[in-house]
Coordinates of N, CA and C in Angstrom, one line a residue:
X19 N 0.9 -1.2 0.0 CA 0.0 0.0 0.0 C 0.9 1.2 0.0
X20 N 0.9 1.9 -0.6 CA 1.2 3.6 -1.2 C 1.2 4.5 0.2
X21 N 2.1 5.0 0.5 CA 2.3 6.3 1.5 C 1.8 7.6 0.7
X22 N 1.3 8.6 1.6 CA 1.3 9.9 1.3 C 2.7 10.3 0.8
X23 N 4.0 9.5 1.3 CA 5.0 10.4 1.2 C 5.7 9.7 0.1
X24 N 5.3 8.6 -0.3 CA 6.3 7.7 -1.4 C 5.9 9.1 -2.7
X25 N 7.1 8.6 -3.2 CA 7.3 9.6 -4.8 C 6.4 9.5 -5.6
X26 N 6.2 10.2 -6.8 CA 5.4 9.5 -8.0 C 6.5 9.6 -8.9
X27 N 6.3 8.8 -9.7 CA 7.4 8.8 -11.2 C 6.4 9.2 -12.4
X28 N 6.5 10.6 -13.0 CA 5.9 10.5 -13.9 C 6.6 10.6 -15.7
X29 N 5.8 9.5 -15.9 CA 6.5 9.4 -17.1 C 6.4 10.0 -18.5
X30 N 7.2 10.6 -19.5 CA 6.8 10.9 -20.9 C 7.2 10.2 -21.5
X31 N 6.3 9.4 -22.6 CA 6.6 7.9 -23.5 C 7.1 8.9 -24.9
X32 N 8.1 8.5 -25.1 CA 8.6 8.9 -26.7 C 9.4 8.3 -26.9
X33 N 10.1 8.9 -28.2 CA 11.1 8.3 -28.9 C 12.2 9.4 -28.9
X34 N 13.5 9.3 -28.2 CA 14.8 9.7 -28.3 C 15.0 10.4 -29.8
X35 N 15.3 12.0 -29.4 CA 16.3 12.2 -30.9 C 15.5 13.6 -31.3
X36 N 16.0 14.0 -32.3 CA 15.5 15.8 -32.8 C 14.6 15.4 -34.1
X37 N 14.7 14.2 -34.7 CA 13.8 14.1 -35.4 C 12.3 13.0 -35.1
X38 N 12.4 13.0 -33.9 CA 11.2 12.3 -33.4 C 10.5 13.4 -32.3
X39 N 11.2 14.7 -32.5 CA 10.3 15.7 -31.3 C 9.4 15.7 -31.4
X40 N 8.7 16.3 -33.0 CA 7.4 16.9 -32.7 C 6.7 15.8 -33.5
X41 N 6.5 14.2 -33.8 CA 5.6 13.6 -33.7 C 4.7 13.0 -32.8
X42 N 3.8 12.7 -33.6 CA 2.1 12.2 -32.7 C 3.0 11.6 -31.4
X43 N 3.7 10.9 -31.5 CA 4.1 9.4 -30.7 C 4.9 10.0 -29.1
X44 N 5.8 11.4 -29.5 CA 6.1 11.7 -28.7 C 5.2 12.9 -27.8
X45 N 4.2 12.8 -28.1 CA 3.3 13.8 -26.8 C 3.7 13.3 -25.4
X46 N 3.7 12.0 -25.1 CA 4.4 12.2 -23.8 C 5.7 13.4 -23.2
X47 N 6.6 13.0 -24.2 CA 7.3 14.2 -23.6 C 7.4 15.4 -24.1
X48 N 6.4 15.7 -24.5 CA 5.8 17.3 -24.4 C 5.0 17.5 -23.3
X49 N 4.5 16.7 -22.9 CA 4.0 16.9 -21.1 C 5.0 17.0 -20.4
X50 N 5.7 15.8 -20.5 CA 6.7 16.3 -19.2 C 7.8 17.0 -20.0
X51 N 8.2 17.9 -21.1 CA 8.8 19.2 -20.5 C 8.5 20.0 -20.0
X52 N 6.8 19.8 -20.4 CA 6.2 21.1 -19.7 C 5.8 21.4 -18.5
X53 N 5.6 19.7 -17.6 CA 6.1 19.8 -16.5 C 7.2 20.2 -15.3
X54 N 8.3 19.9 -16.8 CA 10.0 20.2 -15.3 C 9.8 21.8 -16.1
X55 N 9.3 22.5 -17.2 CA 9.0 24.0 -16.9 C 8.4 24.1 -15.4
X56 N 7.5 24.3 -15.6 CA 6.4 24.1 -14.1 C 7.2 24.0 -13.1
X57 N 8.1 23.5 -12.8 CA 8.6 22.9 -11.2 C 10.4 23.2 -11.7
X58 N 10.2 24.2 -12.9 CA 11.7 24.5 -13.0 C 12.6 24.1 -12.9
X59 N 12.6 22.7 -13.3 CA 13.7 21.8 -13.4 C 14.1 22.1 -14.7
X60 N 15.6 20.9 -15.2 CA 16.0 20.3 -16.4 C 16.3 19.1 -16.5
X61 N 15.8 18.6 -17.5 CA 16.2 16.9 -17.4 C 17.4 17.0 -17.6
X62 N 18.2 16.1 -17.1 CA 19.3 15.7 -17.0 C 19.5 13.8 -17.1
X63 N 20.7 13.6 -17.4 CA 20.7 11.7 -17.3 C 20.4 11.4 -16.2
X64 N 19.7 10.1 -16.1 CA 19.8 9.7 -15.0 C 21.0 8.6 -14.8
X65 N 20.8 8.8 -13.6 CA 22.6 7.6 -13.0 C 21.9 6.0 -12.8
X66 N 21.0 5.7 -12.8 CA 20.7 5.0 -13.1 C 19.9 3.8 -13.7
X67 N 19.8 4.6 -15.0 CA 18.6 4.4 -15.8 C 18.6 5.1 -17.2
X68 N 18.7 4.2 -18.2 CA 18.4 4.9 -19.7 C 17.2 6.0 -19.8
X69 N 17.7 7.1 -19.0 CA 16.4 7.8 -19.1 C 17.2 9.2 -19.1
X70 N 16.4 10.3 -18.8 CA 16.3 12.1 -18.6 C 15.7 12.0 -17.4
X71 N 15.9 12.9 -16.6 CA 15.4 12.7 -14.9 C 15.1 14.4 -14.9
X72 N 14.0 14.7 -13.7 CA 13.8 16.0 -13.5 C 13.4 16.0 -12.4
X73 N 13.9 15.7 -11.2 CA 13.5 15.7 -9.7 C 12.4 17.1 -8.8
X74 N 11.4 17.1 -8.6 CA 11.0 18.2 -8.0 C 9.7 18.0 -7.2
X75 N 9.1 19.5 -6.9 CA 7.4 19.3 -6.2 C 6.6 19.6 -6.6
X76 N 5.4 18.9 -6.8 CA 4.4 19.2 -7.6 C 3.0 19.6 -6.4
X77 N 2.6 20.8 -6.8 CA 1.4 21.1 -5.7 C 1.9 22.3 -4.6
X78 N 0.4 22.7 -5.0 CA 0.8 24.0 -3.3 C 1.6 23.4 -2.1
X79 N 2.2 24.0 -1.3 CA 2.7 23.6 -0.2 C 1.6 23.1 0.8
X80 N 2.0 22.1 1.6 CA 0.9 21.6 2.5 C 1.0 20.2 2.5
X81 N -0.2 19.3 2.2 CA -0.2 18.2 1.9 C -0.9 17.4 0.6
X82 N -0.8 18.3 -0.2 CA -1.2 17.8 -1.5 C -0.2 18.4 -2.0
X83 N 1.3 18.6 -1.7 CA 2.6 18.8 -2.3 C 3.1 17.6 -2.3
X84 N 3.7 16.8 -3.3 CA 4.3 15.7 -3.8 C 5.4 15.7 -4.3
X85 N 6.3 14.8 -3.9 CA 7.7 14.9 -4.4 C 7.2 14.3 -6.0
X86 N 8.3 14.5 -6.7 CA 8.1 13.7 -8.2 C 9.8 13.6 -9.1
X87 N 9.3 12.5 -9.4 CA 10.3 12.6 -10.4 C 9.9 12.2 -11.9
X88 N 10.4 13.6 -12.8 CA 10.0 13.2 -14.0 C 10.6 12.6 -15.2
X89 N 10.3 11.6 -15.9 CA 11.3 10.8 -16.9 C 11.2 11.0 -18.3
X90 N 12.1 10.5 -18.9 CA 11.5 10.8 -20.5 C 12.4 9.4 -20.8
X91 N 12.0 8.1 -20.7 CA 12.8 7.2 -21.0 C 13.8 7.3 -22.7
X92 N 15.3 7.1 -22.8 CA 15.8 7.4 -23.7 C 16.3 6.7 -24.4
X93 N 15.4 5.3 -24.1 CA 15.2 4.1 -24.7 C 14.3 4.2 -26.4
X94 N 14.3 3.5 -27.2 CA 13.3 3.5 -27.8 C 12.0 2.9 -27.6
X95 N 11.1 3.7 -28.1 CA 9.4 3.4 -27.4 C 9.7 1.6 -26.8
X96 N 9.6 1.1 -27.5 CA 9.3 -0.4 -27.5 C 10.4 -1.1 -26.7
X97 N 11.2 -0.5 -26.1 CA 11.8 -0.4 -24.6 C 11.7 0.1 -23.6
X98 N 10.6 0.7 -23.4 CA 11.2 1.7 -22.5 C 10.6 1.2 -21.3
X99 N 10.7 -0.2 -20.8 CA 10.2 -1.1 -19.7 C 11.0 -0.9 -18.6
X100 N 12.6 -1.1 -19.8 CA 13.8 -1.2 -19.0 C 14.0 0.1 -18.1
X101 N 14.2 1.2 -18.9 CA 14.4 2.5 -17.9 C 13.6 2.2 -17.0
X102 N 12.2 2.7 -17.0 CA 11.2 2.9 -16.4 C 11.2 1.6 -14.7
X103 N 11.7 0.4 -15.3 CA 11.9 -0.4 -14.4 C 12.9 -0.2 -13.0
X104 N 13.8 0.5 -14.2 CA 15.0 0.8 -12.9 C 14.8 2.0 -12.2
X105 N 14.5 3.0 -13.4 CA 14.0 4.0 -12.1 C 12.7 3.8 -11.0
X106 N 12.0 3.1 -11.2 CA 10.8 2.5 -10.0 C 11.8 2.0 -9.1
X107 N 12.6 1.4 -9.3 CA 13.6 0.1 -8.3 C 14.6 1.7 -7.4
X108 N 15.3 2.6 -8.7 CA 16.2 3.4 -7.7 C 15.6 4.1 -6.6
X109 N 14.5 4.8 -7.0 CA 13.5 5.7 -6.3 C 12.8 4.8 -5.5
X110 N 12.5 3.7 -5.2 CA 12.1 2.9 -4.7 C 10.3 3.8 -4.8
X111 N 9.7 3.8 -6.1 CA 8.3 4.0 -6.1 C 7.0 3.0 -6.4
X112 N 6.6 3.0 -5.5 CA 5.3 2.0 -5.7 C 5.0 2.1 -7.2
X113 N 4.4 0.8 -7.7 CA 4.0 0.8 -9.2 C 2.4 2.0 -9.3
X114 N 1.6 1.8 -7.9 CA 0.7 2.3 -8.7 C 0.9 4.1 -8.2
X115 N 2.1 4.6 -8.0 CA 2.3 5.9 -8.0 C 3.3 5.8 -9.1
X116 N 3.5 5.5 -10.2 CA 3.9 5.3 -11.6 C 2.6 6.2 -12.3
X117 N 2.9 7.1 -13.5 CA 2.1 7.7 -14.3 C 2.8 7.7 -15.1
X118 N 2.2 6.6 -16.7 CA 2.4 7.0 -18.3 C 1.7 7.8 -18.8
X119 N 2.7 8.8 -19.5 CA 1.5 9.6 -20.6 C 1.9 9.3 -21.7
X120 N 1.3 8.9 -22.4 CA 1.0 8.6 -23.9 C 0.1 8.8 -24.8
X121 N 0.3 8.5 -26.2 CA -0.5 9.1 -27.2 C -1.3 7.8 -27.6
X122 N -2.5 7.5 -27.5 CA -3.9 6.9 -28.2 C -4.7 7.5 -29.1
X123 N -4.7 5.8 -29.4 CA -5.4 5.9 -31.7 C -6.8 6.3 -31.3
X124 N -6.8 5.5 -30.2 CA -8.6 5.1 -30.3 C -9.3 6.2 -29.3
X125 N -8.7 7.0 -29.2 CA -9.3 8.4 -28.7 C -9.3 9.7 -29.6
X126 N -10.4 10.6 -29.4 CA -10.3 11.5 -30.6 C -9.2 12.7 -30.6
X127 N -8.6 13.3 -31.2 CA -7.6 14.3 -31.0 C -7.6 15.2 -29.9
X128 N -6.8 15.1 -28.9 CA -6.7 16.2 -28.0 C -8.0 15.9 -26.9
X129 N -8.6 14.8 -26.8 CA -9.5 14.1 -25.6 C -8.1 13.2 -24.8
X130 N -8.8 13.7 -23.4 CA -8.0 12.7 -22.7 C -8.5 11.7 -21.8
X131 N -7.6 10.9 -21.0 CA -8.7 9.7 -20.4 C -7.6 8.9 -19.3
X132 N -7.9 9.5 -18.4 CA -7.4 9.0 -16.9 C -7.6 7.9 -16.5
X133 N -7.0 6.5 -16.5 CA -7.1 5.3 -15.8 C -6.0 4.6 -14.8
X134 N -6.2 3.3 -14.4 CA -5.6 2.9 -13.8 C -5.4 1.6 -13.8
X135 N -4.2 1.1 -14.1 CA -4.5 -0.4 -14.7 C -5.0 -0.7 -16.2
X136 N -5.1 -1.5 -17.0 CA -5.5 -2.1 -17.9 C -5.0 -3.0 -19.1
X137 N -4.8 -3.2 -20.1 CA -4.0 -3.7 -21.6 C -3.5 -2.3 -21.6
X138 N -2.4 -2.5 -23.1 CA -1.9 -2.1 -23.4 C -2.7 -1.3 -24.8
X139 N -3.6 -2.3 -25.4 CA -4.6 -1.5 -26.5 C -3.5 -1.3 -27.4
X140 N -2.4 -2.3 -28.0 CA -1.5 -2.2 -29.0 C -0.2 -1.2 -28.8
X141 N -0.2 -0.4 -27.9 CA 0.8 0.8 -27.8 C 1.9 -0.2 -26.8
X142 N 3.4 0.0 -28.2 CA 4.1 -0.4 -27.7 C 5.2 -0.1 -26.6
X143 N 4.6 1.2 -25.8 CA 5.8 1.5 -24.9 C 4.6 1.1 -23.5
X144 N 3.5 1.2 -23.6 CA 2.9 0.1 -22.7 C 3.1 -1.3 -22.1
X145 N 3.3 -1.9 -23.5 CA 3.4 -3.3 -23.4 C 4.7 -3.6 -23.0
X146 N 5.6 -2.7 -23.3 CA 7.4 -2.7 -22.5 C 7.4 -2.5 -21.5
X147 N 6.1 -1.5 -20.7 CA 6.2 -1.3 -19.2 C 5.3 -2.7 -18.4
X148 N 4.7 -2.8 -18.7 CA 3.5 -3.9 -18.4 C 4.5 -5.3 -18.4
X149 N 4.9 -5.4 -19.3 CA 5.7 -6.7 -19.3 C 6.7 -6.8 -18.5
X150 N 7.4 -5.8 -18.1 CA 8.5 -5.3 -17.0 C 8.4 -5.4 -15.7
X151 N 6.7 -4.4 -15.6 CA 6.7 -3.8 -14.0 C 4.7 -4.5 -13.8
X152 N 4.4 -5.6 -14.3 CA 2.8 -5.5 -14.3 C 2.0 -4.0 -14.8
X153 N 0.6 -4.1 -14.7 CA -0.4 -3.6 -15.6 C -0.6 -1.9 -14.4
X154 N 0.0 -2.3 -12.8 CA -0.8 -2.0 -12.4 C -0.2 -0.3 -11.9
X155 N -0.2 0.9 -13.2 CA 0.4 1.8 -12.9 C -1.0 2.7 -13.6
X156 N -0.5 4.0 -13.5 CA -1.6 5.3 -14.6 C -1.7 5.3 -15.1
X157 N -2.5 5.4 -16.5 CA -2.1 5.8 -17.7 C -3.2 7.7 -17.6
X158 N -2.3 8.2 -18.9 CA -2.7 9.5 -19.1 C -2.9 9.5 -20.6
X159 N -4.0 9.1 -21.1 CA -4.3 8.9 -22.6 C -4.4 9.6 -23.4
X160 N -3.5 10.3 -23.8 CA -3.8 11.6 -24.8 C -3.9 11.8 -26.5
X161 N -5.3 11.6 -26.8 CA -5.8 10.9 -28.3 C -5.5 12.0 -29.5
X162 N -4.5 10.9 -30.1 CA -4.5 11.5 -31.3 C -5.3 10.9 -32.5
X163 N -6.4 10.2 -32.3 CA -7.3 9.9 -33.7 C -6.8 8.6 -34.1
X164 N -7.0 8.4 -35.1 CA -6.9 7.1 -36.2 C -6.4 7.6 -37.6
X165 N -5.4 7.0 -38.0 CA -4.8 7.5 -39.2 C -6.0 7.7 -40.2
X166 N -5.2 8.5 -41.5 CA -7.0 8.7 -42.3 C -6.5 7.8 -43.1
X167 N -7.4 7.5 -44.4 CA -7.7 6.4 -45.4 C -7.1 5.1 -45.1
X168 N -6.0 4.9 -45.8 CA -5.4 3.9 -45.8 C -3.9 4.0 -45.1
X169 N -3.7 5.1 -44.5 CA -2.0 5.2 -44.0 C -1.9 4.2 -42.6
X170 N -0.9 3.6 -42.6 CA -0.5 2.5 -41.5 C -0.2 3.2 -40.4
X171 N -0.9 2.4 -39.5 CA -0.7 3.5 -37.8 C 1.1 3.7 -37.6
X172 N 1.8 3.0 -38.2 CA 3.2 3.5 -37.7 C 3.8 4.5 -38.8
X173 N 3.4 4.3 -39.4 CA 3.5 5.7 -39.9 C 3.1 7.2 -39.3
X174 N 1.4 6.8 -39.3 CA 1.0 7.8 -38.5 C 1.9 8.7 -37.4
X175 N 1.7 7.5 -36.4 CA 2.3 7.8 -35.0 C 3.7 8.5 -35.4
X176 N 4.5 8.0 -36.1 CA 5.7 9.0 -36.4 C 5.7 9.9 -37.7
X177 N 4.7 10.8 -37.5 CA 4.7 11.9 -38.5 C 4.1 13.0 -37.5
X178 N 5.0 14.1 -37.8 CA 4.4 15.4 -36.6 C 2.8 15.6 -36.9
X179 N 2.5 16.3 -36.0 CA 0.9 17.1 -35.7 C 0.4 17.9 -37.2
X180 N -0.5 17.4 -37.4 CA -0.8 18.6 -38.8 C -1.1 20.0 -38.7
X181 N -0.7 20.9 -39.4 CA -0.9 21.9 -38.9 C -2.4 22.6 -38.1
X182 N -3.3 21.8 -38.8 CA -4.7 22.3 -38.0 C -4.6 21.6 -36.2
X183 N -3.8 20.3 -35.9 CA -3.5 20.3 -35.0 C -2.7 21.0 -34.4
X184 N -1.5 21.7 -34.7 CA -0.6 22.5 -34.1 C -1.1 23.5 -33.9
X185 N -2.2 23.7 -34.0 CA -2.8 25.2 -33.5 C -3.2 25.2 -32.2
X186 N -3.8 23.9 -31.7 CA -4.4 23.6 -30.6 C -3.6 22.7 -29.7
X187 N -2.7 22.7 -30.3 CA -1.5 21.5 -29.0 C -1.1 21.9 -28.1
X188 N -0.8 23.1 -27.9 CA -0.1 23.6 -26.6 C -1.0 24.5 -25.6
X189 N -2.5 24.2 -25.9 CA -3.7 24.4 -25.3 C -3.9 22.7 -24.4
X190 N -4.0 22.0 -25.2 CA -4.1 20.5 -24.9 C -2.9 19.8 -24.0
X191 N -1.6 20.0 -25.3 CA -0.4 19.4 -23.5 C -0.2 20.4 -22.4
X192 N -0.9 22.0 -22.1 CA -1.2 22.5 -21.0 C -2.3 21.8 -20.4
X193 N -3.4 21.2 -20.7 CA -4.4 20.6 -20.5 C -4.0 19.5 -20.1
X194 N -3.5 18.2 -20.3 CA -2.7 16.9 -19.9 C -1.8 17.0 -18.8
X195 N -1.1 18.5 -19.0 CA 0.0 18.5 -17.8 C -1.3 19.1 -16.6
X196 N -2.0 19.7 -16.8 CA -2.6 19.8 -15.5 C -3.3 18.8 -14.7
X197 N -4.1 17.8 -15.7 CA -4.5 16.1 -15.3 C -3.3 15.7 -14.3
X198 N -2.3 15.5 -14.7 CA -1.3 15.3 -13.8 C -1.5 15.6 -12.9
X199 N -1.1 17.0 -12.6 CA -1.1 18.0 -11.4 C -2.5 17.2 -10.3
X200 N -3.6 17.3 -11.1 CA -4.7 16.9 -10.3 C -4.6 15.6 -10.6
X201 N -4.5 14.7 -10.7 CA -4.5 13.5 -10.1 C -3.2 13.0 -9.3
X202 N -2.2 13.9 -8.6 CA -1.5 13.8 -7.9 C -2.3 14.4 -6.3
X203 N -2.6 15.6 -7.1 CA -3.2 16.5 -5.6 C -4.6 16.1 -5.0
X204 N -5.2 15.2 -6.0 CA -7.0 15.1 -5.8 C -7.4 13.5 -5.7
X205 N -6.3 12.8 -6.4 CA -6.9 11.7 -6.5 C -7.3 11.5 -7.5
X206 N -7.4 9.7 -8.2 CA -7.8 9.7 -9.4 C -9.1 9.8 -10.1
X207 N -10.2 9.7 -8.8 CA -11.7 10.1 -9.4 C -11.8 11.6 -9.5
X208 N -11.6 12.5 -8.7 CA -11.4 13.9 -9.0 C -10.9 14.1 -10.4
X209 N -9.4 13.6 -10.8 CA -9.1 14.2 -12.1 C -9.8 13.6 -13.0
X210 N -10.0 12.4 -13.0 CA -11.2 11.2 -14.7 C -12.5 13.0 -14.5
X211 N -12.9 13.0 -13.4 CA -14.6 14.0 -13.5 C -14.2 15.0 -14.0
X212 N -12.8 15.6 -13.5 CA -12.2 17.3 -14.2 C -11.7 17.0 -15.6
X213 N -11.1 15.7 -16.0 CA -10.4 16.0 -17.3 C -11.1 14.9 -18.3
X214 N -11.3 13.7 -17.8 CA -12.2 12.5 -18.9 C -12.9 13.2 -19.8
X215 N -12.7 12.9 -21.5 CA -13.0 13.8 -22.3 C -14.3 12.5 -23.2

């Protein structure tokens, strides 16, 4: 059972590198840069763990202030069990104070969807955590649609935001990073009522 005072690890699911920044796949870590903005950190390596680390506190002072640490595993997607594994083990963080954010087909663009536990629903930086550390962590579902006509979802997923999306993105991962914030400070039925789209 989870202390008030154990850490949270929150995670940005992407893919490593300057030409994988601004696609679909990596909205994870466009949340959490915009988180270590927020709590004015920098990622930096971690010592132990293929990852970017961003140590800080999330929430008013009091008791809905939470330590956190934020990751950007620097694995590729369909690894990134391993980082994610060790840093749960270094920080010694309970699994279900683990939060993924990631990008989902099967939700509509820029809807989000707060759970806990579940499949992986084909997303392979899930199925690398799940297989590593069990089912039994966050997720932060942030939908990017279903490819149109005939284009293959991996394609999709690695091709940036279209421009009618880029108008509205940095409304929406302001929107995702706040989910966070409240489902740290409120609990997870508070945030699904405030943010479940």
């Amino acid at each position: 059972m989870s202390e008030a005072t154990d850490p949270w690890l929150i995670v940005g699911l992407g893919n490593p590198g300057p030409e994988y920044a601004t696609n679909r796949h990596n909205v994870g870590f466009m949340v959490a840069d915009l988180l270590a903005e927020r709590i004015g950190g920098r990622f930096k390596r971690a010592q132990k763990a293929q990852a970017q680390v961003v140590e800080g506190r999330i929430g008013s002072p009091g008791p809905a202030n939470r330590r956190v640490i934020l990751a950007k595993p620097m694995s590729y997607m369909n690894l990134s069990g391993g980082p994610v594994t060790a840093l749960r083990d270094f920080y010694k963080v309970p699994t279900d104070h683990i939060v993924a954010i990631h990008d989902e087909l099967d939700i509509d663009y820029g809807m989000l969807r707060l759970k806990l536990g579940g499949g992986d629903n084909g997303h392979n930086g899930l199925k690398s955590m799940t297989k590593s550390m069990g089912s039994d962590y966050h997720r932060i579902r942030f939908g990017i649609g279903r490819p149109p006509g005939r284009m293959q979802v991996a394609d999709f997923v690695l091709k940036d935001f279209s421009s009618t999306e880029r108008k509205e993105l940095g409304y929406l991962v302001d929107r995702a990073a706040d989910s966070v914030e409240c489902l740290l400070a409120e609990g997870l039925e508070r945030a699904q009522s405030a943010y479940n789209s």
